[in-house]
């Protein structure tokens, strides 16, 4: 176990699930960013439809845009740095990205 690995109450490495919701047009840029930051894997749900702070994203003729959801499972110790990197990306390219994360009890 390295000094960066922080065990949880039952001796396992503490993990977080990170859900990134972003405009589908910049999905590939986020994938490159994640790989550059050492993320070894993720799950992607393309062409997500819904309504939120950026308006309707329905993939229709009237509202053609869609979002994508990228889910990343990572060690708790890596969360803060990855969030800073994503925030920097969003600020520099003016992209609206929503991020939600929660603890993972079982992997």
Coordinates of N, CA, C and O in Angstrom, one line a residue, residues 43-97:
X43 N -16.9 5.0 -17.8 CA -18.1 4.6 -18.5 C -18.8 5.8 -19.0 O -18.9 6.8 -18.3
X44 N -19.2 5.8 -20.3 CA -19.9 6.9 -20.9 C -21.3 6.6 -21.4 O -21.5 5.5 -21.9
X45 N -22.2 7.5 -21.1 CA -23.5 7.4 -21.7 C -23.7 8.6 -22.6 O -23.8 9.7 -22.2
X46 N -23.7 8.3 -23.9 CA -23.8 9.4 -24.9 C -25.2 9.8 -25.2 O -26.2 9.1 -24.8
X47 N -25.4 11.0 -25.7 CA -26.7 11.5 -26.2 C -27.8 11.4 -25.1 O -28.9 11.0 -25.3
X48 N -27.4 12.0 -24.0 CA -28.4 12.1 -22.8 C -29.3 13.3 -23.1 O -28.9 14.3 -23.5
X49 N -30.6 13.0 -22.8 CA -31.6 14.1 -23.0 C -32.1 14.6 -21.7 O -32.2 13.8 -20.8
X50 N -32.4 15.9 -21.6 CA -33.0 16.4 -20.4 C -33.1 17.9 -20.5 O -32.9 18.5 -21.5
X51 N -33.5 18.5 -19.3 CA -33.6 19.9 -19.2 C -33.0 20.4 -17.9 O -33.2 19.8 -16.9
X52 N -32.2 21.4 -18.0 CA -31.5 21.9 -16.8 C -31.1 23.4 -17.0 O -31.7 24.1 -17.8
X53 N -30.1 23.8 -16.3 CA -29.7 25.2 -16.3 C -29.2 25.7 -17.7 O -29.2 26.9 -17.9
X54 N -28.8 24.8 -18.6 CA -28.4 25.2 -19.9 C -29.6 25.1 -20.9 O -29.4 25.3 -22.1
X55 N -30.8 24.8 -20.4 CA -31.9 24.7 -21.3 C -32.2 23.3 -21.8 O -31.5 22.3 -21.3
X56 N -33.1 23.1 -22.7 CA -33.5 21.8 -23.2 C -32.4 21.2 -24.0 O -31.8 21.8 -24.9
X57 N -32.1 19.9 -23.8 CA -31.1 19.1 -24.6 C -31.9 17.8 -25.0 O -31.8 16.9 -24.2
X58 N -32.6 17.9 -26.1 CA -33.5 16.8 -26.4 C -33.1 16.0 -27.7 O -33.8 15.0 -28.0
X59 N -32.1 16.4 -28.4 CA -31.7 15.7 -29.6 C -32.8 15.8 -30.7 O -32.9 14.9 -31.5
X60 N -33.6 16.8 -30.7 CA -34.7 16.9 -31.6 C -34.5 18.0 -32.6 O -33.5 18.8 -32.5
X61 N -35.3 18.2 -33.5 CA -35.2 19.3 -34.5 C -35.3 20.6 -33.8 O -34.7 21.6 -34.2
X62 N -36.2 20.7 -32.8 CA -36.4 22.0 -32.1 C -35.3 22.2 -31.1 O -34.8 23.4 -31.0
X63 N -34.8 21.2 -30.4 CA -33.8 21.3 -29.4 C -32.7 20.3 -29.7 O -32.7 19.2 -29.1
X64 N -31.8 20.6 -30.7 CA -30.9 19.5 -31.2 C -29.8 19.1 -30.3 O -29.3 18.0 -30.5
X65 N -29.4 19.9 -29.4 CA -28.3 19.5 -28.5 C -28.6 18.4 -27.6 O -29.7 18.2 -27.2
X66 N -27.5 17.6 -27.2 CA -27.6 16.6 -26.2 C -26.5 16.7 -25.3 O -25.5 17.5 -25.5
X67 N -26.5 16.0 -24.2 CA -25.4 16.0 -23.2 C -24.8 14.6 -23.2 O -25.4 13.7 -23.8
X68 N -23.7 14.4 -22.6 CA -23.1 13.1 -22.3 C -22.8 13.0 -20.8 O -22.6 14.0 -20.2
X69 N -22.9 11.8 -20.3 CA -22.5 11.5 -18.9 C -21.3 10.6 -19.0 O -21.3 9.6 -19.6
X70 N -20.3 11.0 -18.2 CA -19.1 10.2 -18.1 C -18.9 9.9 -16.6 O -18.9 10.8 -15.8
X71 N -18.8 8.6 -16.3 CA -18.7 8.2 -14.9 C -17.3 7.6 -14.7 O -16.8 6.7 -15.5
X72 N -16.6 8.0 -13.6 CA -15.3 7.6 -13.3 C -15.2 7.1 -11.9 O -15.7 7.8 -11.0
X73 N -14.7 6.0 -11.7 CA -14.4 5.4 -10.4 C -13.0 5.7 -10.0 O -12.1 5.3 -10.8
X74 N -12.7 6.4 -8.9 CA -11.3 6.7 -8.6 C -11.1 6.7 -7.1 O -12.0 6.8 -6.3
X75 N -9.8 6.6 -6.8 CA -9.4 6.7 -5.4 C -9.7 8.0 -4.8 O -9.5 9.1 -5.5
X76 N -10.2 8.1 -3.6 CA -10.6 9.3 -2.9 C -9.5 10.4 -3.0 O -9.7 11.5 -3.1
X77 N -8.2 9.9 -2.8 CA -7.1 10.8 -2.8 C -6.8 11.5 -4.1 O -6.2 12.6 -4.2
X78 N -7.4 11.0 -5.2 CA -7.2 11.6 -6.5 C -8.3 12.6 -6.9 O -8.2 13.3 -7.9
X79 N -9.3 12.6 -6.1 CA -10.5 13.4 -6.5 C -10.2 14.9 -6.6 O -10.6 15.6 -7.6
X80 N -9.6 15.5 -5.6 CA -9.4 17.0 -5.5 C -8.6 17.4 -6.7 O -9.0 18.4 -7.4
X81 N -7.6 16.8 -7.0 CA -6.7 17.2 -8.2 C -7.4 17.1 -9.5 O -7.4 18.0 -10.3
X82 N -8.2 16.0 -9.7 CA -9.0 15.9 -10.9 C -10.0 17.0 -11.0 O -10.2 17.5 -12.1
X83 N -10.7 17.3 -9.9 CA -11.7 18.3 -10.0 C -11.1 19.7 -10.3 O -11.7 20.4 -11.1
X84 N -9.9 20.0 -9.8 CA -9.2 21.2 -10.1 C -8.9 21.3 -11.6 O -9.1 22.3 -12.3
X85 N -8.5 20.1 -12.2 CA -8.1 20.1 -13.6 C -9.3 20.3 -14.5 O -9.3 21.1 -15.4
X86 N -10.4 19.6 -14.1 CA -11.7 19.8 -14.9 C -12.2 21.2 -14.8 O -12.6 21.8 -15.8
X87 N -12.1 21.8 -13.6 CA -12.5 23.2 -13.4 C -11.7 24.2 -14.3 O -12.2 25.1 -14.9
X88 N -10.4 23.9 -14.3 CA -9.5 24.7 -15.1 C -9.9 24.6 -16.6 O -9.9 25.6 -17.3
X89 N -10.2 23.4 -17.1 CA -10.6 23.2 -18.4 C -11.9 24.0 -18.7 O -12.0 24.7 -19.7
X90 N -12.9 23.9 -17.8 CA -14.2 24.5 -18.0 C -14.0 26.0 -18.1 O -14.7 26.7 -18.9
X91 N -13.1 26.6 -17.3 CA -12.9 28.0 -17.2 C -12.2 28.5 -18.5 O -12.6 29.5 -19.1
X92 N -11.2 27.7 -19.0 CA -10.4 28.2 -20.1 C -11.2 28.1 -21.4 O -11.0 28.9 -22.3
X93 N -12.1 27.1 -21.6 CA -12.9 27.0 -22.8 C -14.3 27.4 -22.7 O -15.1 27.2 -23.6
X94 N -14.7 27.9 -21.5 CA -16.1 28.4 -21.3 C -17.1 27.4 -21.5 O -18.2 27.6 -21.9
X95 N -16.8 26.1 -21.1 CA -17.8 25.0 -21.1 C -18.5 24.9 -19.8 O -17.9 25.0 -18.8
X96 N -19.8 24.6 -19.9 CA -20.6 24.3 -18.7 C -20.6 22.8 -18.5 O -21.0 22.1 -19.3
X97 N -20.0 22.5 -17.3 CA -19.9 21.1 -16.9 C -20.4 20.9 -15.5 O -20.1 21.7 -14.6

